[in-house]
CSV table of C-alpha atoms in Angstrom, one decimal:
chain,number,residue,atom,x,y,z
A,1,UNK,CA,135.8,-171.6,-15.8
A,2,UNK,CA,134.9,-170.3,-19.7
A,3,UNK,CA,132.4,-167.8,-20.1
A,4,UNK,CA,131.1,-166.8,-23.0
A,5,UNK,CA,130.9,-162.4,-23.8
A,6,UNK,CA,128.5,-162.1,-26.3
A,7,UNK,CA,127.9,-158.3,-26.5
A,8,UNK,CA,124.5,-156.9,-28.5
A,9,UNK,CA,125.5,-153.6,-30.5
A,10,UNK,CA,122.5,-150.9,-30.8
A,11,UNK,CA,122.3,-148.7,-33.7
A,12,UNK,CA,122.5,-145.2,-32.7
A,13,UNK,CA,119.4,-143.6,-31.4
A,14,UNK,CA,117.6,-141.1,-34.4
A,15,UNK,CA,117.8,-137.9,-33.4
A,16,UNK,CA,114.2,-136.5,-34.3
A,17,UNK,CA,114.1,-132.8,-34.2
A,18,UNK,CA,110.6,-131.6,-33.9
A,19,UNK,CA,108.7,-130.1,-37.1
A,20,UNK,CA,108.4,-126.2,-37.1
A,21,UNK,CA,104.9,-124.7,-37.5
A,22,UNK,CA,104.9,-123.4,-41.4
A,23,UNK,CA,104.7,-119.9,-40.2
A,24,UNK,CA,108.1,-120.2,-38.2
A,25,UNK,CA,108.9,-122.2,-41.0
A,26,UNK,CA,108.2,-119.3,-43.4
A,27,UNK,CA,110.0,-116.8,-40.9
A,28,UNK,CA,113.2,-119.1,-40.6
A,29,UNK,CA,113.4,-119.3,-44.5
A,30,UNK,CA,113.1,-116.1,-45.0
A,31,UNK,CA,115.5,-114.8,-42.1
A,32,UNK,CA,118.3,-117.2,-44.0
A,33,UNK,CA,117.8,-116.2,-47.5
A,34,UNK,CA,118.0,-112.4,-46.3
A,35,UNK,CA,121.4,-113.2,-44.6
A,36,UNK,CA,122.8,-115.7,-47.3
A,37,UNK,CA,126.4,-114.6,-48.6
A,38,UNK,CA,126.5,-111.8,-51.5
A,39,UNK,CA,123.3,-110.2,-50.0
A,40,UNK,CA,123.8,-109.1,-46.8
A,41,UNK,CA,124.6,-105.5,-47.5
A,42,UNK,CA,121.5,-105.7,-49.8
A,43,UNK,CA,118.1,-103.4,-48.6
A,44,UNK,CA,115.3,-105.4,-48.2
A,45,UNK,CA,111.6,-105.0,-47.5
A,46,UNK,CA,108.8,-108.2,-46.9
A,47,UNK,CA,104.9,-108.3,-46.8
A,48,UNK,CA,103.3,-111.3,-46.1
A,49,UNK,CA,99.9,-111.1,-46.0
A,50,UNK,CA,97.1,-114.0,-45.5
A,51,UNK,CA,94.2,-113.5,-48.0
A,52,UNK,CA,92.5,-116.1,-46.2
A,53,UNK,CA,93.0,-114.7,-42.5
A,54,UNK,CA,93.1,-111.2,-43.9
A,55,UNK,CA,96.2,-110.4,-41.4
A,56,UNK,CA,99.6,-109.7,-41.9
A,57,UNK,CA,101.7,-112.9,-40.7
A,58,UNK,CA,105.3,-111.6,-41.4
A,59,UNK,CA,107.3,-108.6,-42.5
A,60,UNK,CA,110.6,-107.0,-42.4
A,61,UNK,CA,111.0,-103.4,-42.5
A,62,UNK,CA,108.2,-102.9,-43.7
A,63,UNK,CA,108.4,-99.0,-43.6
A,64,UNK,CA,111.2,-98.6,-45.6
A,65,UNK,CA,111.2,-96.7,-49.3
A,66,UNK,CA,112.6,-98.9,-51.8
A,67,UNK,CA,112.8,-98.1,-55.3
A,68,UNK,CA,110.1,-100.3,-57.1
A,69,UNK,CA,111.6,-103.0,-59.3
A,70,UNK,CA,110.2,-105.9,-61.3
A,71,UNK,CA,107.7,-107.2,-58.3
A,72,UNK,CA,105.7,-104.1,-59.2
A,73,UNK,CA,104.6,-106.1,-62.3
A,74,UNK,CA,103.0,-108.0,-59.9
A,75,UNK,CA,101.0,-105.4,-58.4
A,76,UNK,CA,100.3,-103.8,-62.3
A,77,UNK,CA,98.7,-107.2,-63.3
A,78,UNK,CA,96.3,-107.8,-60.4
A,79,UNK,CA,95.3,-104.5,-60.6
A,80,UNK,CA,94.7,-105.1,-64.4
A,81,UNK,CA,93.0,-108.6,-63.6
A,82,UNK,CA,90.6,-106.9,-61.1
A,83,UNK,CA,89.5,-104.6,-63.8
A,84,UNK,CA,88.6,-106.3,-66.7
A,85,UNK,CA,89.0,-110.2,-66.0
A,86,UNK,CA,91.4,-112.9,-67.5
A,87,UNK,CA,89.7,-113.2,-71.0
A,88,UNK,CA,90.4,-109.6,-71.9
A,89,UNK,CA,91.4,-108.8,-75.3
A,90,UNK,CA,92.8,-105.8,-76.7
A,91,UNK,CA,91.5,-104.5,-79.9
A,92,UNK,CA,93.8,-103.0,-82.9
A,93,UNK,CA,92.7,-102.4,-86.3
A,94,UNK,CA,94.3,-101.5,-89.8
A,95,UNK,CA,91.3,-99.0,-91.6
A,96,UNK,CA,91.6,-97.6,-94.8
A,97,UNK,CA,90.9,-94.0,-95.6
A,98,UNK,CA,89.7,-94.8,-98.7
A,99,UNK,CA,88.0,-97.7,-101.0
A,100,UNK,CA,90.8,-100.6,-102.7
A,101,UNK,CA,90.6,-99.9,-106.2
A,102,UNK,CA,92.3,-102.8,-108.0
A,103,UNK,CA,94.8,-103.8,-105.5
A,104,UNK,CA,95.7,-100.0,-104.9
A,105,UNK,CA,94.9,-98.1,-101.9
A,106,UNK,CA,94.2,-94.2,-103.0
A,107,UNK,CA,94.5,-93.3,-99.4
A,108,UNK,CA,96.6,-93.7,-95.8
A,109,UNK,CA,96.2,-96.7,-93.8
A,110,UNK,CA,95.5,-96.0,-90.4
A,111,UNK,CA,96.2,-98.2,-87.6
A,112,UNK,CA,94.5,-98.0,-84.5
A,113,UNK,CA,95.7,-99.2,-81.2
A,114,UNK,CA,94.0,-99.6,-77.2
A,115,UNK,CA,97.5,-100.9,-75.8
A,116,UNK,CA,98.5,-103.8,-76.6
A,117,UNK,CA,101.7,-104.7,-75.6
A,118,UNK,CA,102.8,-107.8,-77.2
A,119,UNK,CA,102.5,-107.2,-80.9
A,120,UNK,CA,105.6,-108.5,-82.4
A,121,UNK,CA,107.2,-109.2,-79.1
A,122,UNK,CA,108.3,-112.7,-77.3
A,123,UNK,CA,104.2,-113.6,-76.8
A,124,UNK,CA,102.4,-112.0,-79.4
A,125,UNK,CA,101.8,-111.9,-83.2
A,126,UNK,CA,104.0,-110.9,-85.6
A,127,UNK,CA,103.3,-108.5,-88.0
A,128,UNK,CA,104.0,-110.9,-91.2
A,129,UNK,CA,100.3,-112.0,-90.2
A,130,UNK,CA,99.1,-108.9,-90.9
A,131,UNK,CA,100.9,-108.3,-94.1
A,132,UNK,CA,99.8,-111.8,-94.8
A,133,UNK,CA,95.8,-110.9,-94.4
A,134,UNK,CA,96.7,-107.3,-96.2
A,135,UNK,CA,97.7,-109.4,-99.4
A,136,UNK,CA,95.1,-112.2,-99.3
A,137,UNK,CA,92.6,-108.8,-99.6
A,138,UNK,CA,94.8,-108.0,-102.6
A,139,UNK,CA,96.2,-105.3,-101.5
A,140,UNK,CA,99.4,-104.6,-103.8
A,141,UNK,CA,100.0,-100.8,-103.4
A,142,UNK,CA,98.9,-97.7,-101.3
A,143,UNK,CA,98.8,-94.5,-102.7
A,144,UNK,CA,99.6,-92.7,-99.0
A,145,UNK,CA,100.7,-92.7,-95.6
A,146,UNK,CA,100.8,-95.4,-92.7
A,147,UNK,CA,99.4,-93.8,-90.0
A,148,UNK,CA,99.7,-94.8,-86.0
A,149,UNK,CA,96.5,-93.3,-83.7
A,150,UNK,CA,97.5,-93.3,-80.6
A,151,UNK,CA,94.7,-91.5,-79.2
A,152,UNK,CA,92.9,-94.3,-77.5
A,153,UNK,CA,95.5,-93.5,-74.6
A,154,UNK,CA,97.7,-90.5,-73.1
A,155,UNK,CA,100.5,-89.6,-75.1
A,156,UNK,CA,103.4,-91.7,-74.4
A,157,UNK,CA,106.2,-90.0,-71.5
A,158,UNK,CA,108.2,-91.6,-69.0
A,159,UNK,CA,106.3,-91.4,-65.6
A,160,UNK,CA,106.5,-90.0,-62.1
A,161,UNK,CA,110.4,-91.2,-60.9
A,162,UNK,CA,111.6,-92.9,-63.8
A,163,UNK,CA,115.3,-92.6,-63.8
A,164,UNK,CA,116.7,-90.4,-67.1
A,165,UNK,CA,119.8,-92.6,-67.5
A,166,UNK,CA,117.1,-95.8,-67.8
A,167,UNK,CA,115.1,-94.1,-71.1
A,168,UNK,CA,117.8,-95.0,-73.9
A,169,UNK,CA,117.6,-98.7,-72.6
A,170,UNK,CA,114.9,-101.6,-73.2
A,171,UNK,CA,113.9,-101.4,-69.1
A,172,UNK,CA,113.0,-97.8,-69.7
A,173,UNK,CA,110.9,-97.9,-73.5
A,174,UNK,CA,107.9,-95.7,-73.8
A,175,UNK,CA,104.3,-97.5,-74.0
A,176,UNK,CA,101.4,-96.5,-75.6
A,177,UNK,CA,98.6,-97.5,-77.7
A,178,UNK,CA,100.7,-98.9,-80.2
A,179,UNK,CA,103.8,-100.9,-79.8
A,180,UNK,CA,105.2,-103.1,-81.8
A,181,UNK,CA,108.6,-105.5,-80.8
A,182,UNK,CA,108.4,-104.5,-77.6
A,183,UNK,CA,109.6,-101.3,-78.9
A,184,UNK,CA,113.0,-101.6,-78.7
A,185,UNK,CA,115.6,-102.0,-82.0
A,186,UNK,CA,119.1,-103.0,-82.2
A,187,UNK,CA,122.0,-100.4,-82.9
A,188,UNK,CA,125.4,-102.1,-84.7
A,189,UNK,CA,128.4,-100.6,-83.7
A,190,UNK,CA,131.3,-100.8,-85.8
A,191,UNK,CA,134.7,-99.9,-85.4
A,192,UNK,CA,137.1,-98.5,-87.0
A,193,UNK,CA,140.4,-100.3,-88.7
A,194,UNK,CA,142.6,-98.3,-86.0
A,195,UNK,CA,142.3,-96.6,-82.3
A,196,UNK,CA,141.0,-93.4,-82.7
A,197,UNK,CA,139.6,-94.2,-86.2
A,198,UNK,CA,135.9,-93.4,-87.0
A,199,UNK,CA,133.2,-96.0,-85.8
A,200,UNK,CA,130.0,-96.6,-87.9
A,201,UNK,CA,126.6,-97.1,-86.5
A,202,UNK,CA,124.0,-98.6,-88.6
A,203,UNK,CA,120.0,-100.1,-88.1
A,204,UNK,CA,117.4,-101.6,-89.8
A,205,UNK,CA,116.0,-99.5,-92.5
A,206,UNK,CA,112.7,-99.1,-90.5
A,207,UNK,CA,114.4,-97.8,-87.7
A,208,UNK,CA,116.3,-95.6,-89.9
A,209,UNK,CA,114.3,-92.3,-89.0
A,210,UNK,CA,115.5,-92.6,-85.3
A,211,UNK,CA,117.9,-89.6,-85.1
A,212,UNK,CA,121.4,-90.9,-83.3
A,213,UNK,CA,124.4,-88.8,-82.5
A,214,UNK,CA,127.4,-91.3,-82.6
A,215,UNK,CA,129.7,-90.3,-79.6
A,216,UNK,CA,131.5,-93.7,-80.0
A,217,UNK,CA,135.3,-94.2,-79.8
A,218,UNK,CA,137.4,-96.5,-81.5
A,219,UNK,CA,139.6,-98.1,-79.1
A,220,UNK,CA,143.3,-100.0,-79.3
A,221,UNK,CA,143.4,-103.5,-80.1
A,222,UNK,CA,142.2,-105.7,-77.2
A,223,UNK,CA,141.1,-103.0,-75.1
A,224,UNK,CA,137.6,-102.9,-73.6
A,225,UNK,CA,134.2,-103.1,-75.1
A,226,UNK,CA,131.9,-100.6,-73.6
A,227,UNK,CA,129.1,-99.2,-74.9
A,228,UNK,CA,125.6,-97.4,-73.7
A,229,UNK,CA,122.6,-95.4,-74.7
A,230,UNK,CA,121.5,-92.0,-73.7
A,231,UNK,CA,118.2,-90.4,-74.2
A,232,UNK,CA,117.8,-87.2,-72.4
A,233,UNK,CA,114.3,-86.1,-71.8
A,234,UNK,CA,112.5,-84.0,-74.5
A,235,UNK,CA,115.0,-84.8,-76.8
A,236,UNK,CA,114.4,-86.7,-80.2
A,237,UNK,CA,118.1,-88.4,-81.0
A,238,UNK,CA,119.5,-90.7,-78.7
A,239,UNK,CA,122.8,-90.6,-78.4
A,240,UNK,CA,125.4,-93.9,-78.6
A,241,UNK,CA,128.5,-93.4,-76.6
A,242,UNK,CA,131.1,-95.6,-75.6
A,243,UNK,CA,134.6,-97.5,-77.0
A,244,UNK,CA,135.1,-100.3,-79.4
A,245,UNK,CA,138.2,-101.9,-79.5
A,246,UNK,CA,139.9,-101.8,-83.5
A,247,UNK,CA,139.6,-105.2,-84.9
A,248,UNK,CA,136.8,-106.6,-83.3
A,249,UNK,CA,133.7,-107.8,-84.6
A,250,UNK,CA,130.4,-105.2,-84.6
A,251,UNK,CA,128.9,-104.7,-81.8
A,252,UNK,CA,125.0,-105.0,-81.5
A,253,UNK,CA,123.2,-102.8,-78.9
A,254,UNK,CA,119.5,-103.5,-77.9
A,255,UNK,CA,117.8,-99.5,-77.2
A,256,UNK,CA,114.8,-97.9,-76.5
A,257,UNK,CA,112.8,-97.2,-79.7
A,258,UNK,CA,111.5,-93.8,-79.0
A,259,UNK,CA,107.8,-92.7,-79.6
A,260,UNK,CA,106.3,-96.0,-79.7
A,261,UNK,CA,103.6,-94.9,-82.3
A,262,UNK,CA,106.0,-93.7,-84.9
A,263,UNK,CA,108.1,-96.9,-84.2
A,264,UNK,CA,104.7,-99.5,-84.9
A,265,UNK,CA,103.9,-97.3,-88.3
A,266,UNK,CA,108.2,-97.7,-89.6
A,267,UNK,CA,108.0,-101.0,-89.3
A,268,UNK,CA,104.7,-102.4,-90.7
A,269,UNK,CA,105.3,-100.0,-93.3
A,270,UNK,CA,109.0,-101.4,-93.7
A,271,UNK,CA,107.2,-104.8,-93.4
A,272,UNK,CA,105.0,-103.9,-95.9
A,273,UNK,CA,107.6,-103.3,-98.3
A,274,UNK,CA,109.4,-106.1,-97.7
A,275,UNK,CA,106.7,-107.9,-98.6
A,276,UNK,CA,106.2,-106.5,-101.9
A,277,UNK,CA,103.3,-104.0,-101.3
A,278,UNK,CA,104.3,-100.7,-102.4
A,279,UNK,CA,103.9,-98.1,-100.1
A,280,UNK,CA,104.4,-94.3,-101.1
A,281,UNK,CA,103.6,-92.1,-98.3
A,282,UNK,CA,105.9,-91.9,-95.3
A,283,UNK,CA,105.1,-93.0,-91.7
A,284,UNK,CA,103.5,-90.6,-89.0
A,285,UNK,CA,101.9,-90.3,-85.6
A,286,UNK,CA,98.4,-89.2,-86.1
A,287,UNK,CA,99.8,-86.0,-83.7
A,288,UNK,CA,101.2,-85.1,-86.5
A,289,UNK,CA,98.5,-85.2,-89.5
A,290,UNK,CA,96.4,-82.2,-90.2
A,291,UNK,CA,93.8,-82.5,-90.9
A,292,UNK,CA,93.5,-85.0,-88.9
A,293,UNK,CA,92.7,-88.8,-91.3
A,294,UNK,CA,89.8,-90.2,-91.9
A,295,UNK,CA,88.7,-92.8,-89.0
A,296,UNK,CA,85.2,-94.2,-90.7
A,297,UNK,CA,86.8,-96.0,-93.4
A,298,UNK,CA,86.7,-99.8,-94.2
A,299,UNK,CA,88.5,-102.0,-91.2
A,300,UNK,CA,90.8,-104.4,-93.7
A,301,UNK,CA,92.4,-106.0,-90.3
Protein backbone atom coordinates (compact mmCIF):
# COMPACT_ATOMS: atom_id res chain seq x y z
CA UNK A 1 0.00 0.00 0.00
CA UNK A 2 1.52 3.67 -1.30
CA UNK A 3 0.41 6.61 0.37
CA UNK A 4 0.93 9.77 -0.52
CA UNK A 5 2.47 12.61 2.54
CA UNK A 6 1.74 15.80 1.25
CA UNK A 7 2.40 18.16 4.22
CA UNK A 8 1.00 22.13 3.95
CA UNK A 9 3.71 24.52 5.48
CA UNK A 10 2.14 27.73 7.38
CA UNK A 11 3.96 30.89 7.47
CA UNK A 12 4.65 31.85 10.94
CA UNK A 13 1.89 33.57 12.79
CA UNK A 14 2.62 37.75 13.00
CA UNK A 15 3.19 38.66 16.16
CA UNK A 16 1.06 41.94 16.60
CA UNK A 17 2.02 43.84 19.70
CA UNK A 18 -0.73 46.14 20.59
CA UNK A 19 -0.35 50.09 19.84
CA UNK A 20 0.51 52.20 23.07
CA UNK A 21 -1.74 55.26 23.85
CA UNK A 22 0.51 58.44 22.60
CA UNK A 23 0.72 59.50 26.14
CA UNK A 24 2.46 56.21 27.25
CA UNK A 25 3.98 56.57 24.06
CA UNK A 26 5.34 60.04 24.99
CA UNK A 27 6.33 58.65 28.56
CA UNK A 28 8.13 55.44 27.07
CA UNK A 29 10.17 57.86 24.71
CA UNK A 30 11.12 59.92 27.03
CA UNK A 31 11.97 57.34 29.87
CA UNK A 32 14.58 55.89 26.94
CA UNK A 33 16.19 58.95 25.75
CA UNK A 34 16.78 59.97 29.53
CA UNK A 35 18.62 56.53 30.10
CA UNK A 36 20.34 56.19 26.52
CA UNK A 37 24.25 55.69 26.94
CA UNK A 38 26.57 58.93 27.44
CA UNK A 39 23.59 60.56 29.50
CA UNK A 40 22.76 58.71 32.31
CA UNK A 41 24.86 60.59 34.83
CA UNK A 42 23.32 63.66 33.21
CA UNK A 43 20.55 65.97 35.56
CA UNK A 44 17.41 66.22 33.97
CA UNK A 45 14.23 68.08 34.51
CA UNK A 46 10.70 67.58 32.07
CA UNK A 47 7.41 69.61 31.77
CA UNK A 48 4.89 68.54 29.63
CA UNK A 49 2.01 70.48 29.75
CA UNK A 50 -1.29 70.24 27.44
CA UNK A 51 -2.34 73.78 26.28
CA UNK A 52 -5.41 72.19 25.16
CA UNK A 53 -6.40 70.16 28.38
CA UNK A 54 -4.65 72.89 30.45
CA UNK A 55 -3.05 69.89 32.78
CA UNK A 56 0.24 68.64 33.20
CA UNK A 57 0.48 65.04 31.41
CA UNK A 58 4.11 64.17 32.25
CA UNK A 59 7.14 65.30 34.19
CA UNK A 60 10.37 64.26 35.78
CA UNK A 61 11.73 65.86 38.67
CA UNK A 62 10.09 68.51 38.22
CA UNK A 63 11.43 70.31 41.44
CA UNK A 64 14.76 70.30 40.78
CA UNK A 65 17.10 73.69 40.20
CA UNK A 66 18.80 73.43 37.04
CA UNK A 67 20.91 76.01 35.63
CA UNK A 68 18.92 77.61 32.70
CA UNK A 69 20.48 76.88 29.32
CA UNK A 70 19.46 77.49 25.72
CA UNK A 71 15.51 76.24 26.27
CA UNK A 72 15.21 79.48 28.11
CA UNK A 73 15.21 81.13 24.62
CA UNK A 74 12.15 79.47 24.36
CA UNK A 75 10.53 80.94 27.28
CA UNK A 76 12.33 84.69 26.26
CA UNK A 77 10.50 84.50 22.83
CA UNK A 78 7.00 83.66 23.88
CA UNK A 79 7.18 86.01 26.43
CA UNK A 80 8.30 88.55 23.65
CA UNK A 81 5.57 87.18 21.18
CA UNK A 82 2.82 87.70 23.89
CA UNK A 83 3.89 91.25 24.17
CA UNK A 84 4.01 92.83 21.01
CA UNK A 85 2.92 90.21 18.24
CA UNK A 86 4.86 88.52 15.32
CA UNK A 87 5.05 91.56 13.00
CA UNK A 88 7.12 93.55 15.45
CA UNK A 89 9.83 95.67 14.17
CA UNK A 90 12.46 97.35 15.86
CA UNK A 91 13.36 100.79 15.04
CA UNK A 92 17.15 102.26 14.64
CA UNK A 93 18.00 105.42 13.16
CA UNK A 94 21.29 107.23 11.92
CA UNK A 95 20.40 111.39 12.72
CA UNK A 96 22.52 114.07 12.02
CA UNK A 97 23.38 116.81 14.46
CA UNK A 98 23.69 119.09 11.93
CA UNK A 99 22.54 120.08 8.18
CA UNK A 100 24.84 118.22 4.94
CA UNK A 101 26.55 120.99 3.48
CA UNK A 102 28.03 119.70 0.19
CA UNK A 103 28.63 116.18 1.05
CA UNK A 104 30.17 117.20 4.54
CA UNK A 105 28.52 116.64 7.75
CA UNK A 106 29.63 119.70 10.21
CA UNK A 107 28.44 117.66 13.10
CA UNK A 108 28.25 113.93 14.94
CA UNK A 109 26.17 111.29 13.60
CA UNK A 110 24.14 109.81 16.09
CA UNK A 111 22.70 106.44 16.01
CA UNK A 112 19.84 105.50 17.85
CA UNK A 113 18.94 102.06 18.80
CA UNK A 114 15.53 100.15 20.73
CA UNK A 115 17.28 96.56 20.66
CA UNK A 116 17.72 95.13 17.95
CA UNK A 117 19.65 92.23 17.90
CA UNK A 118 20.44 91.11 14.58
CA UNK A 119 22.12 93.96 12.86
CA UNK A 120 25.10 92.58 11.14
CA UNK A 121 24.64 89.15 12.51
CA UNK A 122 23.68 85.59 10.88
CA UNK A 123 19.76 87.08 10.14
CA UNK A 124 19.98 90.69 9.86
CA UNK A 125 21.35 93.51 7.69
CA UNK A 126 24.56 94.36 7.27
CA UNK A 127 25.94 97.56 7.77
CA UNK A 128 27.29 98.05 3.99
CA UNK A 129 23.50 98.88 3.52
CA UNK A 130 23.68 101.68 5.54
CA UNK A 131 26.86 102.99 4.25
CA UNK A 132 25.34 102.29 0.96
CA UNK A 133 22.13 104.74 1.67
CA UNK A 134 24.67 107.22 3.60
CA UNK A 135 26.46 107.74 0.07
CA UNK A 136 23.54 107.70 -2.24
CA UNK A 137 22.49 110.96 0.19
CA UNK A 138 26.02 112.17 -0.70
CA UNK A 139 27.42 112.07 2.19
CA UNK A 140 31.40 112.07 1.64
CA UNK A 141 32.73 113.46 4.93
CA UNK A 142 31.68 114.18 8.62
CA UNK A 143 33.19 116.84 10.43
CA UNK A 144 32.66 114.86 14.08
CA UNK A 145 31.88 111.94 16.08
CA UNK A 146 29.82 108.65 15.54
CA UNK A 147 27.73 108.47 18.35
CA UNK A 148 25.81 105.21 19.91
CA UNK A 149 22.47 106.23 22.20
CA UNK A 150 21.82 103.65 24.10
CA UNK A 151 19.33 105.20 26.19
CA UNK A 152 16.24 103.62 24.82
CA UNK A 153 17.16 100.66 27.30
CA UNK A 154 19.12 100.02 30.76
CA UNK A 155 22.71 100.21 30.43
CA UNK A 156 24.15 97.08 29.35
CA UNK A 157 25.51 94.44 32.49
CA UNK A 158 25.49 90.85 32.77
CA UNK A 159 22.38 89.82 34.79
CA UNK A 160 21.29 88.04 37.95
CA UNK A 161 23.60 84.49 37.94
CA UNK A 162 25.46 84.89 34.91
CA UNK A 163 28.61 83.02 35.42
CA UNK A 164 32.06 85.52 35.35
CA UNK A 165 34.13 82.91 33.51
CA UNK A 166 31.16 83.01 30.56
CA UNK A 167 31.63 87.14 29.92
CA UNK A 168 34.96 87.02 27.68
CA UNK A 169 33.09 84.41 25.45
CA UNK A 170 30.29 84.88 22.56
CA UNK A 171 27.54 82.81 25.08
CA UNK A 172 28.09 85.57 27.65
CA UNK A 173 28.13 89.13 25.24
CA UNK A 174 26.44 92.13 26.66
CA UNK A 175 23.12 93.37 24.88
CA UNK A 176 21.68 96.50 24.61
CA UNK A 177 20.14 99.00 22.44
CA UNK A 178 22.66 98.76 19.92
CA UNK A 179 24.46 95.67 18.71
CA UNK A 180 25.98 95.11 15.84
CA UNK A 181 27.63 91.43 14.66
CA UNK A 182 26.19 89.90 17.32
CA UNK A 183 28.74 91.74 19.29
CA UNK A 184 31.41 89.48 19.29
CA UNK A 185 35.00 90.04 17.30
CA UNK A 186 37.71 87.72 16.46
CA UNK A 187 41.25 87.88 18.35
CA UNK A 188 44.39 86.33 16.19
CA UNK A 189 46.84 84.67 18.14
CA UNK A 190 50.20 84.42 16.93
CA UNK A 191 53.08 82.68 18.10
CA UNK A 192 56.24 83.12 18.47
CA UNK A 193 59.29 81.44 16.18
CA UNK A 194 60.42 79.53 19.52
CA UNK A 195 58.77 78.06 23.00
CA UNK A 196 58.81 80.73 25.34
CA UNK A 197 59.11 83.38 22.50
CA UNK A 198 56.67 86.37 22.58
CA UNK A 199 53.15 85.75 20.97
CA UNK A 200 51.34 88.61 19.09
CA UNK A 201 47.69 89.41 19.30
CA UNK A 202 46.12 91.43 16.65
CA UNK A 203 42.16 92.53 15.54
CA UNK A 204 40.36 94.39 13.22
CA UNK A 205 41.12 97.96 13.21
CA UNK A 206 37.54 98.64 14.51
CA UNK A 207 37.98 96.60 17.28
CA UNK A 208 41.20 98.11 17.89
CA UNK A 209 40.05 100.34 21.01
CA UNK A 210 39.16 97.05 22.98
CA UNK A 211 41.96 97.05 25.69
CA UNK A 212 43.59 93.36 25.85
CA UNK A 213 46.30 92.16 28.26
CA UNK A 214 48.09 89.31 26.23
CA UNK A 215 48.85 86.54 28.91
CA UNK A 216 49.65 84.10 26.09
CA UNK A 217 52.43 81.55 25.98
CA UNK A 218 54.42 80.32 23.28
CA UNK A 219 54.62 76.73 23.53
CA UNK A 220 57.22 73.86 21.99
CA UNK A 221 56.67 72.58 18.77
CA UNK A 222 53.75 70.20 18.54
CA UNK A 223 52.48 70.80 21.92
CA UNK A 224 48.86 71.79 22.62
CA UNK A 225 46.81 74.56 21.43
CA UNK A 226 44.82 76.12 24.14
CA UNK A 227 43.56 79.29 24.43
CA UNK A 228 40.57 81.40 26.38
CA UNK A 229 39.13 84.69 27.24
CA UNK A 230 38.73 86.37 30.53
CA UNK A 231 36.71 89.35 31.30
CA UNK A 232 36.35 90.00 34.92
CA UNK A 233 33.50 92.15 35.98
CA UNK A 234 33.96 95.93 36.08
CA UNK A 235 36.91 95.70 34.23
CA UNK A 236 37.49 97.26 30.65
CA UNK A 237 40.43 94.91 29.09
CA UNK A 238 39.89 91.38 28.53
CA UNK A 239 42.44 89.41 28.99
CA UNK A 240 43.75 86.48 26.36
CA UNK A 241 45.49 83.68 28.07
CA UNK A 242 46.57 80.39 27.05
CA UNK A 243 49.66 78.46 24.89
CA UNK A 244 50.45 78.34 21.23
CA UNK A 245 52.55 75.91 20.10
CA UNK A 246 55.94 77.57 17.89
CA UNK A 247 55.37 77.00 14.35
CA UNK A 248 51.88 76.76 13.97
CA UNK A 249 49.63 78.75 12.04
CA UNK A 250 47.61 81.92 13.92
CA UNK A 251 45.19 81.16 15.91
CA UNK A 252 41.74 82.95 15.62
CA UNK A 253 39.59 83.32 18.81
CA UNK A 254 35.84 84.49 18.62
CA UNK A 255 35.20 86.92 22.18
CA UNK A 256 32.88 89.00 23.71
CA UNK A 257 32.93 92.51 22.37
CA UNK A 258 32.52 94.54 25.41
CA UNK A 259 30.08 97.51 25.71
CA UNK A 260 27.93 96.81 22.93
CA UNK A 261 27.20 100.50 22.15
CA UNK A 262 30.81 101.56 21.77
CA UNK A 263 31.28 98.30 19.68
CA UNK A 264 28.08 99.33 16.99
CA UNK A 265 29.69 103.13 16.74
CA UNK A 266 33.74 101.35 15.97
CA UNK A 267 32.54 99.57 13.40
CA UNK A 268 30.10 101.63 11.27
CA UNK A 269 32.53 104.20 11.76
CA UNK A 270 35.35 101.70 10.61
CA UNK A 271 32.75 100.85 7.88
CA UNK A 272 32.37 104.08 7.05
CA UNK A 273 35.86 104.57 6.34
CA UNK A 274 36.30 101.81 4.48
CA UNK A 275 33.96 102.96 2.32
CA UNK A 276 35.60 106.13 1.55
CA UNK A 277 33.59 108.59 3.79
CA UNK A 278 35.85 110.42 5.85
CA UNK A 279 35.15 110.45 9.27
CA UNK A 280 37.12 112.74 11.80
CA UNK A 281 35.71 112.45 15.16
CA UNK A 282 36.28 109.30 17.17
CA UNK A 283 33.58 106.82 18.41
CA UNK A 284 31.59 107.20 21.79
CA UNK A 285 28.74 105.99 23.90
CA UNK A 286 26.36 108.78 24.34
CA UNK A 287 27.26 108.02 28.37
CA UNK A 288 30.02 109.59 27.54
CA UNK A 289 29.29 113.03 25.62
CA UNK A 290 28.70 116.14 27.52
CA UNK A 291 26.81 117.89 26.78
CA UNK A 292 24.88 115.50 25.76
CA UNK A 293 24.26 115.62 21.33
CA UNK A 294 21.74 116.95 19.67
CA UNK A 295 18.70 114.32 19.10
CA UNK A 296 16.29 116.66 16.80
CA UNK A 297 18.39 116.64 13.89
CA UNK A 298 17.56 115.32 10.32
CA UNK A 299 17.05 111.22 10.36
CA UNK A 300 19.42 110.31 7.12
CA UNK A 301 18.63 106.41 7.88
Amino acid sequence: MTFDLVGCAKAPATLSLPRLDPLQQLKQDIAAATASMGVQRAAWGIVVHSLDRNERIFELNPRTLLVPASAAKLVSLSTAVDAVGWNFRFETTVRATAPLVDGTLQGDLLIVGSGDPSIGGRGGEELSVWVDTLKDLGLRRVDGRVIGDDDALEDPRPQLAWAWDDLGYPTGVLFGALNVAENRMVVTITPGSDADAPTRLSVDPYASYRPLINSTVTGAPGSPLLIWPEQRPGEPFLTIAGSIPAGAPPAQLSVSAGNPTFWFASVLRGALLSSGIEVTGEAFDVDDVMPGPERAGPVLY
